[in-house]
Amino acid sequence: METPCVKTCVIDARTRLCEGCGRTIDEIAAWSTYTSEHRRQIMAELPSRLRGPSKA
């Protein structure tokens, strides 16, 4: 199963995103239930999430 996890699991209190992979806690918890297509869609969004609005 594809996963963006980089084993740096820290949830940012302000953004509510994992600082390692950029997923929300809900996405992390449900990851194994998502279809491959849904996982790919989320993974496509992660680079911009990790950059954040001020870094884009």
GROMACS .gro file of N, CA and C in nm:
model
  168
    1MET      N    1   0.085  -0.117   0.000
    1MET     CA    2   0.000   0.000   0.000
    1MET      C    3   0.089   0.124   0.000
    2GLU      N    4   0.060   0.217  -0.089
    2GLU     CA    5   0.134   0.342  -0.094
    2GLU      C    6   0.101   0.427   0.029
    3THR      N    7   0.204   0.489   0.083
    3THR     CA    8   0.184   0.580   0.196
    3THR      C    9   0.288   0.690   0.191
    4PRO      N   10   0.250   0.812   0.224
    4PRO     CA   11   0.346   0.922   0.227
    4PRO      C   12   0.420   0.932   0.360
    5CYS      N   13   0.393   0.841   0.451
    5CYS     CA   14   0.451   0.847   0.585
    5CYS      C   15   0.604   0.845   0.578
    6VAL      N   16   0.665   0.938   0.651
    6VAL     CA   17   0.811   0.944   0.659
    6VAL      C   18   0.859   0.920   0.802
    7LYS      N   19   0.769   0.866   0.885
    7LYS     CA   20   0.799   0.832   1.025
    7LYS      C   21   0.835   0.954   1.110
    8THR      N   22   0.780   1.070   1.072
    8THR     CA   23   0.794   1.193   1.150
    8THR      C   24   0.654   1.237   1.186
    9CYS      N   25   0.594   1.169   1.280
    9CYS     CA   26   0.452   1.188   1.311
    9CYS      C   27   0.434   1.291   1.422
   10VAL      N   28   0.420   1.416   1.379
   10VAL     CA   29   0.397   1.527   1.471
   10VAL      C   30   0.287   1.612   1.410
   11ILE      N   31   0.175   1.627   1.481
   11ILE     CA   32   0.064   1.706   1.431
   11ILE      C   33   0.083   1.852   1.473
   12ASP      N   34   0.087   1.941   1.375
   12ASP     CA   35   0.099   2.084   1.401
   12ASP      C   36  -0.032   2.135   1.461
   13ALA      N   37  -0.026   2.200   1.574
   13ALA     CA   38  -0.147   2.245   1.643
   13ALA      C   39  -0.223   2.351   1.564
   14ARG      N   40  -0.153   2.432   1.487
   14ARG     CA   41  -0.217   2.539   1.411
   14ARG      C   42  -0.283   2.486   1.284
   15THR      N   43  -0.209   2.406   1.206
   15THR     CA   44  -0.262   2.359   1.078
   15THR      C   45  -0.339   2.229   1.090
   16ARG      N   46  -0.316   2.155   1.199
   16ARG     CA   47  -0.377   2.022   1.220
   16ARG      C   48  -0.328   1.921   1.116
   17LEU      N   49  -0.208   1.944   1.061
   17LEU     CA   50  -0.148   1.854   0.964
   17LEU      C   51  -0.023   1.791   1.023
   18CYS      N   52   0.005   1.669   0.979
   18CYS     CA   53   0.129   1.604   1.020
   18CYS      C   54   0.246   1.680   0.957
   19GLU      N   55   0.345   1.715   1.038
   19GLU     CA   56   0.461   1.788   0.988
   19GLU      C   57   0.549   1.703   0.898
   20GLY      N   58   0.538   1.571   0.908
   20GLY     CA   59   0.618   1.482   0.825
   20GLY      C   60   0.558   1.458   0.688
   21CYS      N   61   0.428   1.426   0.684
   21CYS     CA   62   0.367   1.387   0.556
   21CYS      C   63   0.261   1.484   0.505
   22GLY      N   64   0.207   1.569   0.590
   22GLY     CA   65   0.108   1.666   0.547
   22GLY      C   66  -0.036   1.620   0.554
   23ARG      N   67  -0.059   1.497   0.604
   23ARG     CA   68  -0.196   1.449   0.615
   23ARG      C   69  -0.260   1.496   0.744
   24THR      N   70  -0.394   1.496   0.744
   24THR     CA   71  -0.468   1.525   0.866
   24THR      C   72  -0.471   1.399   0.951
   25ILE      N   73  -0.504   1.414   1.077
   25ILE     CA   74  -0.515   1.297   1.165
   25ILE      C   75  -0.625   1.203   1.117
   26ASP      N   76  -0.733   1.259   1.063
   26ASP     CA   77  -0.840   1.174   1.009
   26ASP      C   78  -0.794   1.096   0.888
   27GLU      N   79  -0.715   1.159   0.800
   27GLU     CA   80  -0.662   1.088   0.684
   27GLU      C   81  -0.567   0.978   0.726
   28ILE      N   82  -0.483   1.006   0.824
   28ILE     CA   83  -0.390   0.904   0.873
   28ILE      C   84  -0.467   0.785   0.929
   29ALA      N   85  -0.568   0.812   1.010
   29ALA     CA   86  -0.646   0.705   1.073
   29ALA      C   87  -0.721   0.621   0.971
   30ALA      N   88  -0.770   0.683   0.864
   30ALA     CA   89  -0.852   0.611   0.766
   30ALA      C   90  -0.773   0.564   0.644
   31TRP      N   91  -0.645   0.589   0.639
   31TRP     CA   92  -0.563   0.564   0.521
   31TRP      C   93  -0.583   0.423   0.465
   32SER      N   94  -0.583   0.324   0.548
   32SER     CA   95  -0.594   0.185   0.499
   32SER      C   96  -0.731   0.152   0.442
   33THR      N   97  -0.830   0.236   0.468
   33THR     CA   98  -0.965   0.211   0.415
   33THR      C   99  -0.988   0.282   0.282
   34TYR      N  100  -0.899   0.374   0.244
   34TYR     CA  101  -0.916   0.449   0.121
   34TYR      C  102  -0.881   0.364   0.000
   35THR      N  103  -0.944   0.395  -0.112
   35THR     CA  104  -0.908   0.329  -0.238
   35THR      C  105  -0.773   0.383  -0.283
   36SER      N  106  -0.709   0.311  -0.373
   36SER     CA  107  -0.581   0.358  -0.428
   36SER      C  108  -0.596   0.495  -0.492
   37GLU      N  109  -0.707   0.516  -0.562
   37GLU     CA  110  -0.731   0.645  -0.628
   37GLU      C  111  -0.744   0.757  -0.525
   38HIS      N  112  -0.816   0.733  -0.417
   38HIS     CA  113  -0.832   0.835  -0.313
   38HIS      C  114  -0.697   0.866  -0.250
   39ARG      N  115  -0.616   0.764  -0.223
   39ARG     CA  116  -0.483   0.786  -0.167
   39ARG      C  117  -0.397   0.869  -0.262
   40ARG      N  118  -0.403   0.839  -0.392
   40ARG     CA  119  -0.326   0.915  -0.490
   40ARG      C  120  -0.370   1.061  -0.495
   41GLN      N  121  -0.501   1.085  -0.485
   41GLN     CA  122  -0.552   1.223  -0.486
   41GLN      C  123  -0.497   1.301  -0.367
   42ILE      N  124  -0.501   1.239  -0.251
   42ILE     CA  125  -0.448   1.305  -0.131
   42ILE      C  126  -0.299   1.329  -0.145
   43MET      N  127  -0.227   1.227  -0.192
   43MET     CA  128  -0.081   1.239  -0.204
   43MET      C  129  -0.043   1.351  -0.302
   44ALA      N  130  -0.125   1.376  -0.403
   44ALA     CA  131  -0.098   1.484  -0.497
   44ALA      C  132  -0.110   1.621  -0.430
   45GLU      N  133  -0.190   1.631  -0.325
   45GLU     CA  134  -0.210   1.758  -0.253
   45GLU      C  135  -0.102   1.784  -0.149
   46LEU      N  136  -0.031   1.682  -0.107
   46LEU     CA  137   0.058   1.695   0.008
   46LEU      C  138   0.172   1.794  -0.011
   47PRO      N  139   0.238   1.801  -0.126
   47PRO     CA  140   0.346   1.900  -0.138
   47PRO      C  141   0.301   2.043  -0.109
   48SER      N  142   0.185   2.082  -0.159
   48SER     CA  143   0.137   2.218  -0.133
   48SER      C  144   0.095   2.235   0.012
   49ARG      N  145   0.043   2.130   0.072
   49ARG     CA  146   0.007   2.138   0.215
   49ARG      C  147   0.131   2.161   0.300
   50LEU      N  148   0.239   2.089   0.266
   50LEU     CA  149   0.361   2.101   0.345
   50LEU      C  150   0.429   2.236   0.325
   51ARG      N  151   0.414   2.296   0.207
   51ARG     CA  152   0.468   2.430   0.183
   51ARG      C  153   0.390   2.533   0.261
   52GLY      N  154   0.257   2.513   0.268
   52GLY     CA  155   0.171   2.608   0.338
   52GLY      C  156   0.146   2.731   0.253
   53PRO      N  157   0.046   2.809   0.287
   53PRO     CA  158   0.008   2.925   0.206
   53PRO      C  159   0.116   3.033   0.200
   54SER      N  160   0.192   3.050   0.306
   54SER     CA  161   0.293   3.157   0.308
   54SER      C  162   0.420   3.119   0.232
   55LYS      N  163   0.435   2.990   0.202
   55LYS     CA  164   0.557   2.945   0.134
   55LYS      C  165   0.532   2.912  -0.012
   56ALA      N  166   0.409   2.920  -0.058
   56ALA     CA  167   0.375   2.882  -0.196
   56ALA      C  168   0.428   2.983  -0.295
   0.00000   0.00000   0.00000
